[in-house]
Amino acid sequence: MLRRTFVRAALAAAVAAPFAAHAQETTLRMVSAFPENSFYAKRIEDWARRVNEEGKGILQINYIGGPKAIPTFEVGNAVKTGVVDLALNTGAFYTNLFPEADALKLTQVPVARQRENGTIALINEIWGRKGNMHYLARVVENQPFHLYINKPLAKPDLTGMKIRISPVYRDFFQSLGATVVTTAPGEVYTALERGVVDGYGWPIGGIFDLNWHEKTKFRVDPGFYDAEVSLVMNLDRWKKLTPAQREFLSRQALALESRNSIWAAYTAEEIKRQTAAGIQTIKFDDATAKMYAAKAKETGWAGVLKASPEWGPKLKAQFEKP
Ligand code: 173
């Protein structure tokens, strides 16, 4: 009797042994809401490669691709429902899930500080409840948005102009009189080429990635808000990871976030590159520039507060903390 139990246990161990190492390794499917050849997407592709080198036996990332795999505005839902596990995305692309998603453009302190002062905890609470997402890391910051335009502009008045937007810019550009048209980044070039739009909103960096510089005459200064691009994960999948896998993935995501100091240098390079490409700067006088920046902030917050009476005030109080 005893012997039989022993034999059975030994057999079970022998069968299980070759699988033991594998049982601890899991593979996450990842997509990017930004185009495949954008600087943002290339950065996470490089990141995934490093994760895979260091994560043998723990965790691997299968980078599926960009909007060719899942269209930009559908990536949020794909993460929420678990069609993919992990995505590089910005809240403006998944306001269809919950309107608070677009509020992160309004943060004012570095993400490192947001981790200490409770902001990331609040974001995780909202993202978890409303989007079934775990907010892993903000991987772009220090990238203000700008208006790029092909007609000269004496003052901040966009009456009669058609501007490509994402939800980021809607309230602000409409308050300046613009007619707006929402497109994914992948459709901006064609819209410019066909003259469907007179301009577009985009951060200070990245307009060369898809050759928009060929169709851009002016950049309007100053910039406004701060572009948010983050790694988000399906919450159920996150909870199912082992503690070791969660610790490993968090550490890797935070390592990428901690390299956000690159963005300031990127801004300087991109400004130089725009100038060299013949893109002229439209600068308002000091008082008008101040009014322009204030209007961006005002309309941005008004939009968030109106869309989310529940979380808007909490986000605002939190974002105003030093
Ligand atoms: O499409 C956009 O202009 C947009 O919303 C965005 C957000 C973050 C980074 C770059 C673009």
CSV table of N, CA and C and ligand atoms in Angstrom, one decimal, residues 34 40 90 92-93 145 164 166 168-169 183 185 201-203 227-229, ligand 1:
chain,number,residue,atom,x,y,z
A,34,PHE,N,-0.4,53.0,-31.9
A,34,PHE,CA,0.3,54.0,-32.8
A,34,PHE,C,0.9,53.2,-33.9
A,40,TYR,N,7.3,55.9,-31.1
A,40,TYR,CA,6.6,55.3,-30.0
A,40,TYR,C,6.6,53.8,-30.1
A,90,THR,N,-3.0,55.6,-25.9
A,90,THR,CA,-3.3,56.8,-25.2
A,90,THR,C,-4.8,56.9,-25.0
A,92,ALA,N,-6.9,59.1,-25.3
A,92,ALA,CA,-7.7,59.8,-26.3
A,92,ALA,C,-8.3,58.7,-27.3
A,93,PHE,N,-7.6,57.6,-27.4
A,93,PHE,CA,-8.0,56.6,-28.4
A,93,PHE,C,-9.1,55.6,-27.8
A,145,PHE,N,1.4,69.2,-26.9
A,145,PHE,CA,0.8,69.1,-28.2
A,145,PHE,C,0.9,70.5,-28.8
A,164,ARG,N,-7.7,68.3,-38.3
A,164,ARG,CA,-7.7,66.9,-37.9
A,164,ARG,C,-7.4,66.9,-36.4
A,166,SER,N,-7.8,64.3,-32.5
A,166,SER,CA,-8.3,63.2,-31.7
A,166,SER,C,-9.1,63.9,-30.6
A,168,VAL,N,-8.3,64.6,-27.8
A,168,VAL,CA,-7.4,65.5,-27.0
A,168,VAL,C,-7.7,67.0,-27.3
A,169,TYR,N,-7.9,67.3,-28.6
A,169,TYR,CA,-7.9,68.7,-29.0
A,169,TYR,C,-9.3,69.3,-29.2
A,183,THR,N,-9.5,61.7,-36.8
A,183,THR,CA,-8.9,60.5,-37.6
A,183,THR,C,-7.8,59.9,-36.7
A,185,PRO,N,-4.0,58.4,-36.4
A,185,PRO,CA,-2.7,58.9,-36.9
A,185,PRO,C,-2.5,58.4,-38.4
A,201,GLY,N,-3.7,68.4,-35.0
A,201,GLY,CA,-3.0,68.5,-33.7
A,201,GLY,C,-2.1,67.3,-33.6
A,202,TRP,N,-0.9,67.5,-33.0
A,202,TRP,CA,0.0,66.4,-32.7
A,202,TRP,C,1.1,66.9,-31.7
A,203,PRO,N,1.7,66.1,-31.0
A,203,PRO,CA,2.8,66.5,-30.1
A,203,PRO,C,3.9,67.2,-30.8
A,227,ALA,N,1.4,65.1,-23.8
A,227,ALA,CA,1.0,63.9,-24.5
A,227,ALA,C,1.2,62.7,-23.5
A,228,GLU,N,0.1,61.9,-23.4
A,228,GLU,CA,0.2,60.7,-22.5
A,228,GLU,C,0.2,59.5,-23.4
A,229,VAL,N,1.2,58.7,-23.3
A,229,VAL,CA,1.2,57.4,-24.0
A,229,VAL,C,1.6,56.4,-23.0
B,1,173,O1,-3.9,61.4,-32.2
B,1,173,C1,-3.5,62.3,-31.5
B,1,173,O2,-3.2,63.4,-31.9
B,1,173,C2,-3.3,62.0,-30.1
B,1,173,O3,-4.3,61.9,-29.4
B,1,173,C3,-2.0,61.7,-29.5
B,1,173,C4,-1.9,61.4,-28.1
B,1,173,C5,-0.7,61.1,-27.6
B,1,173,C6,0.4,61.1,-28.4
B,1,173,C7,0.3,61.4,-29.7
B,1,173,C8,-0.9,61.7,-30.3
